[in-house]
Amino acid sequence: MNAHFLYLFGHLRLLEEQHNLISLNKAGIGLIGSSTHNSWYTEAIQHSQHHCELKSVCSLDFPTHSASYFVRQKRKIEQLIEDDAVNTIIVTSIYSDELLKFIIRAAVDEGKHILVSNVPNYGTNELNELLKLAHYNDVNICLDNALYFSPQYDEIKSLLSNKNTLNTGLLRLSAHRQINKDDYLSHDKLRFLISGKISLLLSILPKFQFESLSVQYSRPFSFIEDGDVLIIHLKNKTGFLVSLELFFNTGNTSDQLSLTQGQHDLQFESFLISNNQNLIADENSLIIKQLDHFILNLHKANKIVITSQLIHVNTMTESILTHLTINQFI
């Protein structure tokens, strides 16, 4: 009886020690972005409490064109990054390249890991300097699109990895976004939307280069109207067509990925975010998979960092923006 009691007592102590170890190794998360996007990740963190916990939230104000706006936001950001309880930062949403690069650099300087969804506009030298500092501080800088964790993404990537299939076909990368009536499509906001789609494209087809570019849009505009659309067609030399499609104020917020190829008769489509009531359902939600992947990689010796492919993303994005400017869309 005594031996049995000692065995149970020892087993309980072992479980307690293991629980404490897990708690000590939990990532302390700080969220930076809009209040809506922050709430989505707050729900995801609640589903992943075995290896992370929310420590701080920085909700950025609605963007305005003033120097005081950036000063206020940077102070709020610095306060979160300097919080000792926060060792891991997630930028949930941002439409300012200046603020995004400020966040990344400040996080790396403080030795804190960071996950970003928007693509920062780095030149080669600037990126190399950042990566050297991240390596020195043992920091993980991760650029992850939640769509990477969709089963449809894996199927599309697998299909297009076969060179024999990359001839004629249509790959569609779509986004539906809600823009406030008093807002406008700023250069940064448009660049983030386009660069995000280009980043997703190059994650599927790393060597994709377009031979021709054409644009369709509702009309040149500075203020968004319901149903406005911008479609950018990129065609390579074999005739394979990539369509980047941006829809505004259609009633929902979503990201879609689909592929159509006649000889395969295949088509996939995946929704990242439908509407608020359907955001975080269970462990199969894409944001939760994205979060888990990021947290688990923090414990690896070789950390994931933003790669040199980022330069290719920004080069293609600038080519598209130049074309839009010439065509007086922006």
Tab-separated table of C-alpha atoms in Angstrom:
chain	number	residue	atom	x	y	z
A	1	MET	CA	0.000	0.000	0.000
A	2	ASN	CA	2.790	2.408	0.939
A	3	ALA	CA	4.702	1.504	-2.230
A	4	HIS	CA	1.612	2.161	-4.332
A	5	PHE	CA	1.108	5.495	-2.593
A	6	LEU	CA	4.728	6.496	-3.216
A	7	TYR	CA	4.373	5.531	-6.884
A	8	LEU	CA	1.261	7.705	-7.297
A	9	PHE	CA	2.882	10.580	-5.417
A	10	GLY	CA	5.992	10.382	-7.581
A	11	HIS	CA	3.888	10.226	-10.748
A	12	LEU	CA	1.922	13.299	-9.704
A	13	ARG	CA	5.134	15.204	-8.971
A	14	LEU	CA	6.466	14.225	-12.406
A	15	LEU	CA	3.319	15.527	-14.076
A	16	GLU	CA	3.574	18.753	-12.057
A	17	GLU	CA	7.207	19.248	-13.099
A	18	GLN	CA	6.333	18.586	-16.742
A	19	HIS	CA	3.456	21.068	-16.557
A	20	ASN	CA	5.718	23.728	-15.048
A	21	LEU	CA	8.315	23.081	-17.739
A	22	ILE	CA	5.731	23.546	-20.451
A	23	SER	CA	4.507	26.737	-18.788
A	24	LEU	CA	8.025	28.107	-18.518
A	25	ASN	CA	8.618	27.439	-22.211
A	26	LYS	CA	5.434	29.122	-23.355
A	27	ALA	CA	5.921	31.921	-25.848
A	28	GLY	CA	4.762	35.257	-24.464
A	29	ILE	CA	2.860	36.796	-27.381
A	30	GLY	CA	2.442	40.480	-28.142
A	31	LEU	CA	-0.017	41.453	-30.899
A	32	ILE	CA	0.347	44.564	-33.054
A	33	GLY	CA	-2.285	45.591	-35.598
A	34	SER	CA	-5.894	46.646	-35.981
A	35	SER	CA	-8.291	45.747	-33.191
A	36	THR	CA	-10.247	43.445	-35.537
A	37	HIS	CA	-7.202	41.474	-36.696
A	38	ASN	CA	-5.850	41.350	-33.151
A	39	SER	CA	-9.113	39.774	-31.964
A	40	TRP	CA	-8.776	36.972	-34.539
A	41	TYR	CA	-5.302	36.078	-33.246
A	42	THR	CA	-6.460	36.410	-29.640
A	43	GLU	CA	-8.934	33.603	-30.325
A	44	ALA	CA	-6.207	31.533	-32.010
A	45	ILE	CA	-3.898	31.960	-29.003
A	46	GLN	CA	-6.670	30.745	-26.708
A	47	HIS	CA	-6.759	27.529	-28.746
A	48	SER	CA	-2.963	27.142	-28.443
A	49	GLN	CA	-2.452	27.829	-24.745
A	50	HIS	CA	-0.301	24.710	-24.350
A	51	HIS	CA	2.651	26.534	-25.914
A	52	CYS	CA	1.854	30.247	-25.965
A	53	GLU	CA	-0.008	32.894	-24.008
A	54	LEU	CA	-1.119	36.425	-24.761
A	55	LYS	CA	0.862	39.018	-22.802
A	56	SER	CA	0.163	42.341	-24.492
A	57	VAL	CA	-1.880	43.903	-27.309
A	58	CYS	CA	-1.117	47.072	-29.267
A	59	SER	CA	-4.082	48.267	-31.323
A	60	LEU	CA	-2.919	50.765	-33.931
A	61	ASP	CA	-5.033	53.830	-34.603
A	62	PHE	CA	-6.739	54.466	-37.922
A	63	PRO	CA	-3.972	55.781	-40.232
A	64	THR	CA	-3.729	59.483	-40.928
A	65	HIS	CA	-1.268	61.580	-42.932
A	66	SER	CA	0.548	63.365	-40.140
A	67	ALA	CA	3.917	63.148	-38.436
A	68	SER	CA	2.217	63.044	-35.037
A	69	TYR	CA	0.359	59.861	-36.062
A	70	PHE	CA	3.603	57.948	-36.625
A	71	VAL	CA	5.109	59.287	-33.383
A	72	ARG	CA	2.070	58.091	-31.393
A	73	GLN	CA	2.043	54.644	-33.009
A	74	LYS	CA	5.797	54.164	-32.552
A	75	ARG	CA	5.515	54.985	-28.846
A	76	LYS	CA	2.752	52.397	-28.434
A	77	ILE	CA	4.771	49.833	-30.395
A	78	GLU	CA	7.926	50.479	-28.358
A	79	GLN	CA	5.992	50.013	-25.126
A	80	LEU	CA	4.864	46.545	-26.230
A	81	ILE	CA	8.259	45.477	-27.601
A	82	GLU	CA	10.031	46.586	-24.414
A	83	ASP	CA	7.619	44.562	-22.228
A	84	ASP	CA	9.752	41.849	-20.576
A	85	ALA	CA	6.794	39.447	-20.587
A	86	VAL	CA	6.706	39.555	-24.394
A	87	ASN	CA	9.313	37.473	-26.231
A	88	THR	CA	7.359	36.844	-29.441
A	89	ILE	CA	5.577	39.446	-31.575
A	90	ILE	CA	2.892	38.928	-34.204
A	91	VAL	CA	2.070	41.772	-36.578
A	92	THR	CA	-1.537	40.893	-37.376
A	93	SER	CA	-2.174	43.716	-39.847
A	94	ILE	CA	-0.560	46.958	-40.909
A	95	TYR	CA	-0.790	49.273	-43.911
A	96	SER	CA	2.321	51.375	-43.358
A	97	ASP	CA	5.674	50.209	-44.669
A	98	GLU	CA	7.402	52.693	-42.361
A	99	LEU	CA	5.733	51.236	-39.263
A	100	LEU	CA	6.197	47.625	-40.393
A	101	LYS	CA	9.944	48.043	-40.879
A	102	PHE	CA	10.152	49.948	-37.585
A	103	ILE	CA	8.450	47.043	-35.774
A	104	ILE	CA	10.696	44.407	-37.346
A	105	ARG	CA	13.909	46.303	-36.600
A	106	ALA	CA	12.860	47.150	-33.032
A	107	ALA	CA	11.915	43.514	-32.363
A	108	VAL	CA	15.208	42.205	-33.746
A	109	ASP	CA	17.169	44.791	-31.730
A	110	GLU	CA	15.415	43.556	-28.575
A	111	GLY	CA	16.076	39.902	-29.474
A	112	LYS	CA	12.397	39.062	-29.889
A	113	HIS	CA	10.919	36.710	-32.480
A	114	ILE	CA	8.453	38.131	-34.975
A	115	LEU	CA	5.777	36.870	-37.374
A	116	VAL	CA	4.534	39.231	-40.082
A	117	SER	CA	1.786	38.799	-42.648
A	118	ASN	CA	2.534	41.902	-44.739
A	119	VAL	CA	5.580	41.968	-47.033
A	120	PRO	CA	8.146	44.625	-46.000
A	121	ASN	CA	9.766	46.563	-48.839
A	122	TYR	CA	13.470	45.850	-48.295
A	123	GLY	CA	16.349	46.488	-50.662
A	124	THR	CA	19.156	43.912	-50.879
A	125	ASN	CA	21.624	45.680	-48.561
A	126	GLU	CA	18.949	46.578	-46.018
A	127	LEU	CA	17.684	42.986	-45.933
A	128	ASN	CA	21.165	41.490	-45.589
A	129	GLU	CA	21.925	43.795	-42.660
A	130	LEU	CA	18.677	42.811	-40.948
A	131	LEU	CA	19.321	39.077	-41.411
A	132	LYS	CA	22.834	39.377	-39.981
A	133	LEU	CA	21.460	41.110	-36.891
A	134	ALA	CA	18.693	38.514	-36.549
A	135	HIS	CA	21.267	35.709	-36.739
A	136	TYR	CA	23.462	37.432	-34.142
A	137	ASN	CA	20.497	37.879	-31.756
A	138	ASP	CA	19.153	34.374	-32.502
A	139	VAL	CA	15.855	35.843	-33.667
A	140	ASN	CA	13.280	34.180	-35.884
A	141	ILE	CA	11.758	36.507	-38.496
A	142	CYS	CA	8.916	34.674	-40.191
A	143	LEU	CA	6.842	35.799	-43.166
A	144	ASP	CA	3.878	33.436	-43.307
A	145	ASN	CA	0.629	33.626	-45.240
A	146	ALA	CA	-2.070	31.631	-43.466
A	147	LEU	CA	-3.073	30.134	-46.838
A	148	TYR	CA	0.207	28.149	-46.772
A	149	PHE	CA	-1.514	25.836	-44.291
A	150	SER	CA	-4.499	25.035	-46.484
A	151	PRO	CA	-4.694	21.504	-47.956
A	152	GLN	CA	-5.562	23.142	-51.291
A	153	TYR	CA	-2.286	25.069	-51.183
A	154	ASP	CA	-0.327	21.816	-50.861
A	155	GLU	CA	-2.266	20.246	-53.726
A	156	ILE	CA	-1.705	23.224	-56.022
A	157	LYS	CA	1.986	23.440	-55.170
A	158	SER	CA	2.439	19.708	-55.744
A	159	LEU	CA	0.666	19.846	-59.100
A	160	LEU	CA	2.647	22.851	-60.344
A	161	SER	CA	5.958	21.366	-59.196
A	162	ASN	CA	5.696	19.084	-62.235
A	163	LYS	CA	7.269	21.046	-65.094
A	164	ASN	CA	5.151	19.164	-67.617
A	165	THR	CA	1.977	20.713	-66.187
A	166	LEU	CA	3.143	24.322	-66.225
A	167	ASN	CA	1.921	25.249	-69.689
A	168	THR	CA	-1.534	26.665	-70.214
A	169	GLY	CA	-3.658	27.140	-67.150
A	170	LEU	CA	-5.014	29.755	-64.763
A	171	LEU	CA	-3.883	30.357	-61.188
A	172	ARG	CA	-6.126	32.842	-59.367
A	173	LEU	CA	-5.058	34.633	-56.196
A	174	SER	CA	-7.976	36.716	-54.972
A	175	ALA	CA	-8.687	39.021	-52.064
A	176	HIS	CA	-11.908	40.614	-50.874
A	177	ARG	CA	-11.378	43.633	-48.655
A	178	GLN	CA	-13.650	46.085	-46.879
A	179	ILE	CA	-12.501	49.713	-47.152
A	180	ASN	CA	-14.208	52.401	-45.087
A	181	LYS	CA	-16.030	55.087	-47.046
A	182	ASP	CA	-13.817	57.760	-45.504
A	183	ASP	CA	-10.671	55.768	-46.316
A	184	TYR	CA	-8.764	55.687	-49.579
A	185	LEU	CA	-6.519	53.210	-51.352
A	186	SER	CA	-3.121	54.497	-50.206
A	187	HIS	CA	0.067	53.510	-52.015
A	188	ASP	CA	1.208	51.419	-49.022
A	189	LYS	CA	-2.135	49.654	-48.722
A	190	LEU	CA	-2.209	48.785	-52.423
A	191	ARG	CA	1.433	47.664	-52.334
A	192	PHE	CA	0.764	45.387	-49.359
A	193	LEU	CA	-2.206	43.784	-51.100
A	194	ILE	CA	-0.266	43.160	-54.317
A	195	SER	CA	2.991	42.083	-52.652
A	196	GLY	CA	1.076	39.629	-50.472
A	197	LYS	CA	-0.326	37.938	-53.568
A	198	ILE	CA	3.076	37.963	-55.294
A	199	SER	CA	4.649	36.403	-52.196
A	200	LEU	CA	2.035	33.643	-52.252
A	201	LEU	CA	2.589	33.139	-55.981
A	202	LEU	CA	6.367	32.794	-55.591
A	203	SER	CA	5.952	30.379	-52.698
A	204	ILE	CA	4.130	28.115	-55.164
A	205	LEU	CA	6.247	28.939	-58.239
A	206	PRO	CA	9.616	30.293	-57.005
A	207	LYS	CA	10.976	30.778	-60.538
A	208	PHE	CA	7.876	32.370	-62.064
A	209	GLN	CA	8.604	35.288	-64.392
A	210	PHE	CA	5.968	37.061	-66.425
A	211	GLU	CA	6.430	37.970	-70.083
A	212	SER	CA	3.370	40.205	-70.311
A	213	LEU	CA	1.245	42.213	-67.892
A	214	SER	CA	-2.259	43.594	-68.355
A	215	VAL	CA	-4.677	45.299	-66.003
A	216	GLN	CA	-8.451	45.507	-65.717
A	217	TYR	CA	-10.145	47.796	-63.203
A	218	SER	CA	-13.451	49.461	-62.539
A	219	ARG	CA	-12.067	52.975	-63.053
A	220	PRO	CA	-9.266	55.109	-61.685
A	221	PHE	CA	-10.260	56.002	-58.142
A	222	SER	CA	-8.953	57.578	-54.968
A	223	PHE	CA	-11.955	56.605	-52.848
A	224	ILE	CA	-13.276	53.068	-52.782
A	225	GLU	CA	-16.807	52.408	-53.986
A	226	ASP	CA	-18.756	49.208	-53.389
A	227	GLY	CA	-17.879	46.530	-55.903
A	228	ASP	CA	-14.691	48.115	-57.238
A	229	VAL	CA	-12.297	45.563	-58.682
A	230	LEU	CA	-8.675	45.469	-59.813
A	231	ILE	CA	-7.476	42.460	-61.821
A	232	ILE	CA	-3.813	42.056	-62.795
A	233	HIS	CA	-2.948	39.412	-65.389
A	234	LEU	CA	0.587	38.012	-65.502
A	235	LYS	CA	1.435	35.597	-68.331
A	236	ASN	CA	4.688	33.655	-68.696
A	237	LYS	CA	6.311	32.575	-71.970
A	238	THR	CA	4.547	29.183	-71.982
A	239	GLY	CA	1.107	30.776	-71.787
A	240	PHE	CA	0.458	30.036	-68.109
A	241	LEU	CA	-1.703	32.837	-66.684
A	242	VAL	CA	-1.689	34.186	-63.131
A	243	SER	CA	-4.563	36.453	-62.135
A	244	LEU	CA	-4.228	38.710	-59.086
A	245	GLU	CA	-7.758	39.829	-58.218
A	246	LEU	CA	-8.609	42.507	-55.650
A	247	PHE	CA	-12.283	43.128	-54.828
A	248	PHE	CA	-13.444	45.932	-52.557
A	249	ASN	CA	-16.583	46.161	-50.413
A	250	THR	CA	-18.310	43.048	-51.719
A	251	GLY	CA	-19.740	42.195	-48.298
A	252	ASN	CA	-17.055	39.858	-47.009
A	253	THR	CA	-13.362	39.666	-46.185
A	254	SER	CA	-11.548	36.688	-47.630
A	255	ASP	CA	-8.486	35.398	-49.436
A	256	GLN	CA	-8.929	32.807	-52.161
A	257	LEU	CA	-6.597	30.518	-54.050
A	258	SER	CA	-7.659	28.464	-57.050
A	259	LEU	CA	-6.194	26.652	-60.050
A	260	THR	CA	-7.838	25.612	-63.294
A	261	GLN	CA	-6.061	23.470	-65.889
A	262	GLY	CA	-8.066	21.901	-68.687
A	263	GLN	CA	-6.142	18.667	-69.030
A	264	HIS	CA	-6.384	17.973	-65.307
A	265	ASP	CA	-9.904	19.282	-64.804
A	266	LEU	CA	-8.892	20.392	-61.313
A	267	GLN	CA	-9.917	23.436	-59.345
A	268	PHE	CA	-9.261	24.351	-55.737
A	269	GLU	CA	-10.397	27.262	-53.672
A	270	SER	CA	-9.696	28.088	-50.049
A	271	PHE	CA	-11.099	30.806	-47.837
A	272	LEU	CA	-8.869	32.291	-45.174
A	273	ILE	CA	-11.350	34.570	-43.470
A	274	SER	CA	-15.031	34.629	-44.357
A	275	ASN	CA	-16.809	36.841	-41.867
A	276	ASN	CA	-16.399	37.438	-38.170
A	277	GLN	CA	-18.861	34.766	-37.114
A	278	ASN	CA	-16.861	32.047	-38.902
A	279	LEU	CA	-13.319	33.077	-37.982
A	280	ILE	CA	-11.900	30.694	-35.387
A	281	ALA	CA	-13.767	27.411	-35.228
A	282	ASP	CA	-11.298	24.680	-34.208
A	283	GLU	CA	-7.714	23.445	-34.473
A	284	ASN	CA	-8.125	23.134	-38.270
A	285	SER	CA	-8.499	26.907	-38.697
A	286	LEU	CA	-5.714	28.306	-40.847
A	287	ILE	CA	-4.712	31.059	-38.395
A	288	ILE	CA	-4.276	28.456	-35.647
A	289	LYS	CA	-2.144	26.299	-37.951
A	290	GLN	CA	-0.072	29.352	-38.869
A	291	LEU	CA	0.414	30.231	-35.191
A	292	ASP	CA	1.356	26.670	-34.196
A	293	HIS	CA	3.864	26.384	-37.047
A	294	PHE	CA	5.518	29.644	-36.019
A	295	ILE	CA	5.713	28.773	-32.308
A	296	LEU	CA	7.073	25.261	-32.894
A	297	ASN	CA	9.841	26.606	-35.146
A	298	LEU	CA	11.064	28.871	-32.358
A	299	HIS	CA	12.564	25.803	-30.690
A	300	LYS	CA	14.544	24.665	-33.730
A	301	ALA	CA	18.287	25.284	-34.012
A	302	ASN	CA	17.967	26.545	-37.588
A	303	LYS	CA	15.309	29.214	-37.498
A	304	ILE	CA	13.185	30.320	-40.428
A	305	VAL	CA	14.025	33.827	-41.643
A	306	ILE	CA	12.829	36.083	-44.433
A	307	THR	CA	14.779	34.868	-47.459
A	308	SER	CA	16.346	36.626	-50.425
A	309	GLN	CA	13.210	35.742	-52.429
A	310	LEU	CA	11.727	38.793	-50.738
A	311	ILE	CA	13.773	40.912	-53.157
A	312	HIS	CA	12.088	39.129	-56.089
A	313	VAL	CA	8.673	39.792	-54.512
A	314	ASN	CA	9.345	43.507	-54.166
A	315	THR	CA	10.843	43.789	-57.677
A	316	MET	CA	7.722	42.250	-59.236
A	317	THR	CA	5.481	44.395	-57.050
A	318	GLU	CA	7.236	47.590	-58.133
A	319	SER	CA	6.892	46.571	-61.804
A	320	ILE	CA	3.146	46.188	-61.341
A	321	LEU	CA	2.802	49.478	-59.444
A	322	THR	CA	4.727	51.266	-62.211
A	323	HIS	CA	2.332	49.793	-64.793
A	324	LEU	CA	-0.664	50.947	-62.716
A	325	THR	CA	0.795	54.437	-62.488
A	326	ILE	CA	1.407	54.645	-66.231
A	327	ASN	CA	-2.197	53.543	-66.823
A	328	GLN	CA	-3.368	56.249	-64.394
A	329	PHE	CA	-4.961	53.806	-61.986
A	330	ILE	CA	-2.978	55.341	-59.148
